[in-house]
PDB file of C-alpha atoms in Angstrom:
ATOM      1  CA  UNK A 264     -16.005   7.601  -0.064  1.00  0.00           C
ATOM      2  CA  UNK A 265     -16.743   4.680  -2.768  1.00  0.00           C
ATOM      3  CA  UNK A 266     -18.809   2.005  -1.753  1.00  0.00           C
ATOM      4  CA  UNK A 267     -17.587  -0.721  -4.685  1.00  0.00           C
ATOM      5  CA  UNK A 268     -13.970  -0.357  -3.532  1.00  0.00           C
ATOM      6  CA  UNK A 269     -12.993  -3.531  -0.909  1.00  0.00           C
ATOM      7  CA  UNK A 270     -12.860  -1.898   2.524  1.00  0.00           C
ATOM      8  CA  UNK A 271     -10.814  -3.316   6.423  1.00  0.00           C
ATOM      9  CA  UNK A 272     -14.140  -4.047   7.365  1.00  0.00           C
ATOM     10  CA  UNK A 273     -14.633  -6.687   4.963  1.00  0.00           C
ATOM     11  CA  UNK A 274     -11.686  -8.661   5.386  1.00  0.00           C
ATOM     12  CA  UNK A 275     -10.528 -10.888   8.880  1.00  0.00           C
ATOM     13  CA  UNK A 276      -8.160  -7.765  10.051  1.00  0.00           C
ATOM     14  CA  UNK A 277      -5.706 -10.676  11.596  1.00  0.00           C
ATOM     15  CA  UNK A 278      -3.855 -11.505   8.461  1.00  0.00           C
ATOM     16  CA  UNK A 279      -3.684  -7.384   7.888  1.00  0.00           C
ATOM     17  CA  UNK A 280      -1.942  -7.210  11.549  1.00  0.00           C
ATOM     18  CA  UNK A 281       0.454  -9.693  10.751  1.00  0.00           C
ATOM     19  CA  UNK A 282       1.787  -9.356   7.233  1.00  0.00           C
ATOM     20  CA  UNK A 283       2.382  -5.506   8.701  1.00  0.00           C
ATOM     21  CA  UNK A 284       3.915  -7.096  11.853  1.00  0.00           C
ATOM     22  CA  UNK A 285       6.364  -8.868   9.522  1.00  0.00           C
ATOM     23  CA  UNK A 286       7.896  -5.452   8.334  1.00  0.00           C
ATOM     24  CA  UNK A 287       8.012  -4.013  12.286  1.00  0.00           C
ATOM     25  CA  UNK A 288       4.745  -1.982  11.645  1.00  0.00           C
ATOM     26  CA  UNK A 289       1.693  -1.534  13.527  1.00  0.00           C
ATOM     27  CA  UNK A 290      -2.323  -1.113  12.198  1.00  0.00           C
ATOM     28  CA  UNK A 291      -3.913   0.991  14.924  1.00  0.00           C
ATOM     29  CA  UNK A 292      -7.440   1.179  14.167  1.00  0.00           C
ATOM     30  CA  UNK A 293      -9.195   4.572  14.129  1.00  0.00           C
ATOM     31  CA  UNK A 294     -12.482   4.288  15.781  1.00  0.00           C
ATOM     32  CA  UNK A 295     -15.295   4.995  13.002  1.00  0.00           C
ATOM     33  CA  UNK A 296     -16.164   8.933  12.102  1.00  0.00           C
ATOM     34  CA  UNK A 297     -13.001  10.352  14.209  1.00  0.00           C
ATOM     35  CA  UNK A 298     -10.447  11.629  11.355  1.00  0.00           C
ATOM     36  CA  UNK A 299      -7.326   9.411  10.230  1.00  0.00           C
ATOM     37  CA  UNK A 300      -4.092  10.728  11.960  1.00  0.00           C
ATOM     38  CA  UNK A 301      -1.708  10.830   9.168  1.00  0.00           C
ATOM     39  CA  UNK A 302      -3.990  10.438   6.157  1.00  0.00           C
ATOM     40  CA  UNK A 303      -2.009  11.949   3.251  1.00  0.00           C
ATOM     41  CA  UNK A 304      -5.658  12.408   1.751  1.00  0.00           C
ATOM     42  CA  UNK A 305      -8.043  12.328   4.154  1.00  0.00           C
ATOM     43  CA  UNK A 306     -11.851  11.574   4.756  1.00  0.00           C
ATOM     44  CA  UNK A 307     -11.319   7.403   4.635  1.00  0.00           C
ATOM     45  CA  UNK A 308      -8.172   7.024   3.860  1.00  0.00           C
ATOM     46  CA  UNK A 309      -5.493   5.131   5.764  1.00  0.00           C
ATOM     47  CA  UNK A 310      -2.331   7.461   7.410  1.00  0.00           C
ATOM     48  CA  UNK A 311       1.057   6.718   8.296  1.00  0.00           C
ATOM     49  CA  UNK A 312       3.107   8.319  11.305  1.00  0.00           C
ATOM     50  CA  UNK A 313       6.880   6.159  11.857  1.00  0.00           C
ATOM     51  CA  UNK A 314       5.958   2.441  12.260  1.00  0.00           C
ATOM     52  CA  UNK A 315       2.300   2.782  12.613  1.00  0.00           C
ATOM     53  CA  UNK A 316      -0.850   2.541   9.750  1.00  0.00           C
ATOM     54  CA  UNK A 317      -3.777   4.452  10.975  1.00  0.00           C
ATOM     55  CA  UNK A 318      -7.207   2.954   9.309  1.00  0.00           C
ATOM     56  CA  UNK A 319     -10.742   3.146   9.530  1.00  0.00           C
ATOM     57  CA  UNK A 320     -13.428   0.306   9.389  1.00  0.00           C
ATOM     58  CA  UNK A 321     -13.986   1.974   6.168  1.00  0.00           C
ATOM     59  CA  UNK A 322     -10.362   2.487   5.198  1.00  0.00           C
ATOM     60  CA  UNK A 323      -9.855   1.072   2.021  1.00  0.00           C
ATOM     61  CA  UNK A 324      -7.780  -2.335   1.897  1.00  0.00           C
ATOM     62  CA  UNK A 325      -5.855  -0.847  -1.369  1.00  0.00           C
ATOM     63  CA  UNK A 326      -5.056   2.667   0.422  1.00  0.00           C
ATOM     64  CA  UNK A 327      -3.957   1.006   4.293  1.00  0.00           C
ATOM     65  CA  UNK A 328      -1.746  -1.753   1.617  1.00  0.00           C
ATOM     66  CA  UNK A 329      -0.389   1.362  -0.505  1.00  0.00           C
ATOM     67  CA  UNK A 330       0.649   3.674   2.878  1.00  0.00           C
ATOM     68  CA  UNK A 331       2.187   0.638   4.842  1.00  0.00           C
ATOM     69  CA  UNK A 332       4.040   0.133   1.420  1.00  0.00           C
ATOM     70  CA  UNK A 333       6.108   3.465   1.989  1.00  0.00           C
ATOM     71  CA  UNK A 334       6.887   2.935   5.174  1.00  0.00           C
ATOM     72  CA  UNK A 335       7.740  -0.630   4.217  1.00  0.00           C
ATOM     73  CA  UNK A 336      10.904   0.818   1.680  1.00  0.00           C
ATOM     74  CA  UNK A 337      11.761   3.414   3.797  1.00  0.00           C
ATOM     75  CA  UNK A 338      15.396   2.775   5.487  1.00  0.00           C
ATOM     76  CA  UNK A 339      15.061   2.706   9.317  1.00  0.00           C
ATOM     77  CA  UNK A 340      16.185   5.887  10.366  1.00  0.00           C
ATOM     78  CA  UNK A 341      13.485   7.779   7.583  1.00  0.00           C
ATOM     79  CA  UNK A 342      10.384   5.235   8.694  1.00  0.00           C
ATOM     80  CA  UNK A 343      11.192   6.663  12.176  1.00  0.00           C
ATOM     81  CA  UNK A 344      10.184  10.418  11.900  1.00  0.00           C
ATOM     82  CA  UNK A 345       8.046   9.725   8.498  1.00  0.00           C
ATOM     83  CA  UNK A 346       4.122  11.407   9.244  1.00  0.00           C
ATOM     84  CA  UNK A 347       1.879  11.506   6.671  1.00  0.00           C
ATOM     85  CA  UNK A 348       3.991  12.329   3.807  1.00  0.00           C
ATOM     86  CA  UNK A 349       6.818   9.601   2.643  1.00  0.00           C
ATOM     87  CA  UNK A 350       7.618   9.992  -0.579  1.00  0.00           C
ATOM     88  CA  UNK A 351      10.939  11.400  -1.493  1.00  0.00           C
ATOM     89  CA  UNK A 352      11.278  10.046  -5.892  1.00  0.00           C
ATOM     90  CA  UNK A 353       9.024   9.075  -8.525  1.00  0.00           C
ATOM     91  CA  UNK A 354      10.932   5.597  -8.610  1.00  0.00           C
ATOM     92  CA  UNK A 355      10.200   4.842  -4.938  1.00  0.00           C
ATOM     93  CA  UNK A 356       6.219   5.841  -5.513  1.00  0.00           C
ATOM     94  CA  UNK A 357       6.080   3.507  -8.492  1.00  0.00           C
ATOM     95  CA  UNK A 358       7.595   0.675  -5.923  1.00  0.00           C
ATOM     96  CA  UNK A 359       5.113   0.833  -3.594  1.00  0.00           C
ATOM     97  CA  UNK A 360       2.436   0.229  -6.062  1.00  0.00           C
ATOM     98  CA  UNK A 361       3.941  -2.659  -7.478  1.00  0.00           C
ATOM     99  CA  UNK A 362       4.293  -3.555  -3.800  1.00  0.00           C
ATOM    100  CA  UNK A 363       0.726  -3.190  -2.483  1.00  0.00           C
ATOM    101  CA  UNK A 364      -0.224  -4.835  -5.291  1.00  0.00           C
ATOM    102  CA  UNK A 365       1.809  -8.082  -4.722  1.00  0.00           C
ATOM    103  CA  UNK A 366       0.676  -7.672  -0.807  1.00  0.00           C
ATOM    104  CA  UNK A 367      -2.721  -7.732  -1.429  1.00  0.00           C
ATOM    105  CA  UNK A 368      -2.227 -11.389  -3.727  1.00  0.00           C
ATOM    106  CA  UNK A 369      -0.678 -12.734   0.234  1.00  0.00           C
ATOM    107  CA  UNK A 370      -3.995 -11.834   2.266  1.00  0.00           C
ATOM    108  CA  UNK A 371      -7.400 -13.807   2.144  1.00  0.00           C
ATOM    109  CA  UNK A 372     -10.063 -12.565   0.460  1.00  0.00           C
ATOM    110  CA  UNK A 373      -7.780  -9.618  -1.343  1.00  0.00           C
ATOM    111  CA  UNK A 374      -5.452 -10.967  -3.918  1.00  0.00           C
ATOM    112  CA  UNK A 375      -3.740  -9.258  -6.674  1.00  0.00           C
ATOM    113  CA  UNK A 376      -6.222  -8.429  -8.678  1.00  0.00           C
ATOM    114  CA  UNK A 377      -9.090  -6.996  -6.327  1.00  0.00           C
ATOM    115  CA  UNK A 378      -6.375  -4.693  -5.264  1.00  0.00           C
ATOM    116  CA  UNK A 379      -5.616  -3.588  -8.798  1.00  0.00           C
ATOM    117  CA  UNK A 380      -9.288  -2.923  -9.547  1.00  0.00           C
ATOM    118  CA  UNK A 381      -9.964  -1.146  -6.792  1.00  0.00           C
ATOM    119  CA  UNK A 382      -6.457   1.043  -7.716  1.00  0.00           C
ATOM    120  CA  UNK A 383      -8.335   1.882 -10.867  1.00  0.00           C
ATOM    121  CA  UNK A 384     -11.471   2.636  -8.975  1.00  0.00           C
ATOM    122  CA  UNK A 385      -9.493   5.070  -6.891  1.00  0.00           C
ATOM    123  CA  UNK A 386      -8.219   6.929  -9.435  1.00  0.00           C
ATOM    124  CA  UNK A 387      -4.419   5.549  -9.792  1.00  0.00           C
ATOM    125  CA  UNK A 388      -3.359   6.559 -13.438  1.00  0.00           C
ATOM    126  CA  UNK A 389      -0.365   4.416 -15.558  1.00  0.00           C
ATOM    127  CA  UNK A 390       0.246   4.950 -19.308  1.00  0.00           C
ATOM    128  CA  UNK A 391      -0.928   1.822 -19.834  1.00  0.00           C
ATOM    129  CA  UNK A 392      -4.470   2.396 -18.931  1.00  0.00           C
ATOM    130  CA  UNK A 393      -4.872  -0.019 -15.993  1.00  0.00           C
ATOM    131  CA  UNK A 394      -2.627  -1.240 -12.564  1.00  0.00           C
ATOM    132  CA  UNK A 395      -2.847  -4.786 -14.500  1.00  0.00           C
ATOM    133  CA  UNK A 396      -1.164  -3.463 -17.799  1.00  0.00           C
ATOM    134  CA  UNK A 397       1.350  -1.618 -15.740  1.00  0.00           C
ATOM    135  CA  UNK A 398       2.190  -4.282 -13.297  1.00  0.00           C
ATOM    136  CA  UNK A 399       1.796  -6.891 -16.148  1.00  0.00           C
ATOM    137  CA  UNK A 400       3.440  -5.234 -18.569  1.00  0.00           C
ATOM    138  CA  UNK A 401       5.252  -1.683 -17.860  1.00  0.00           C
ATOM    139  CA  UNK A 402       6.211  -2.355 -13.868  1.00  0.00           C
ATOM    140  CA  UNK A 403       9.911  -3.897 -14.337  1.00  0.00           C
ATOM    141  CA  UNK A 404      11.893  -0.403 -12.675  1.00  0.00           C
ATOM    142  CA  UNK A 405       9.592  -0.544  -9.825  1.00  0.00           C
ATOM    143  CA  UNK A 406      10.113  -4.413  -9.770  1.00  0.00           C
ATOM    144  CA  UNK A 407      13.947  -4.196  -9.743  1.00  0.00           C
ATOM    145  CA  UNK A 408      13.623  -1.221  -7.337  1.00  0.00           C
ATOM    146  CA  UNK A 409      12.534  -3.262  -4.424  1.00  0.00           C
ATOM    147  CA  UNK A 410      14.300  -6.316  -5.807  1.00  0.00           C
ATOM    148  CA  UNK A 411      17.503  -4.716  -5.125  1.00  0.00           C
ATOM    149  CA  UNK A 412      16.116  -3.219  -1.788  1.00  0.00           C
ATOM    150  CA  UNK A 413      15.657  -7.070  -0.434  1.00  0.00           C
ATOM    151  CA  UNK A 414      11.745  -6.150  -0.248  1.00  0.00           C
ATOM    152  CA  UNK A 415      10.303  -8.925  -3.237  1.00  0.00           C
ATOM    153  CA  UNK A 416      12.243 -11.812  -4.498  1.00  0.00           C
ATOM    154  CA  UNK A 417      13.493 -12.566  -8.418  1.00  0.00           C
ATOM    155  CA  UNK A 418      10.033 -15.090  -8.472  1.00  0.00           C
ATOM    156  CA  UNK A 419       8.259 -11.608  -7.056  1.00  0.00           C
ATOM    157  CA  UNK A 420       7.042 -12.238  -4.022  1.00  0.00           C
ATOM    158  CA  UNK A 421       7.376 -10.575  -0.820  1.00  0.00           C
ATOM    159  CA  UNK A 422      10.734 -10.916   1.712  1.00  0.00           C
TER     160      UNK A 422
END
């Protein structure tokens, strides 16, 4: 567990729940110390099953946003059957990384910069060396992928 990243317990969960609900998703809070269902990485990392995102109070916010992003980008028929692992391409994974940063910018007490910093702390790797450098200078394909699927406006805001 990395104590330096922002955790669900550190923020107001109500805006997170509202954000997920916008996309037809539901936040399921898991009791502290219990295994998180649908977690690809285990430990304190968020999990996904169908329309539900599972998290504990110690789940990193960036993880919750990333896993929610996987469900958001999926077509309805795939979302309903998703359990734990959702990615089927590098393009989709890049789009999810981009979306998690954008969504973080909509949450009070989080913000894009904090999400990118926490991504770096967790160990995401980008060829430009940081999530922020990737987002600002090298993520045009991910941005276009999201715009083409009407998940992001041309101005870069989530739909």
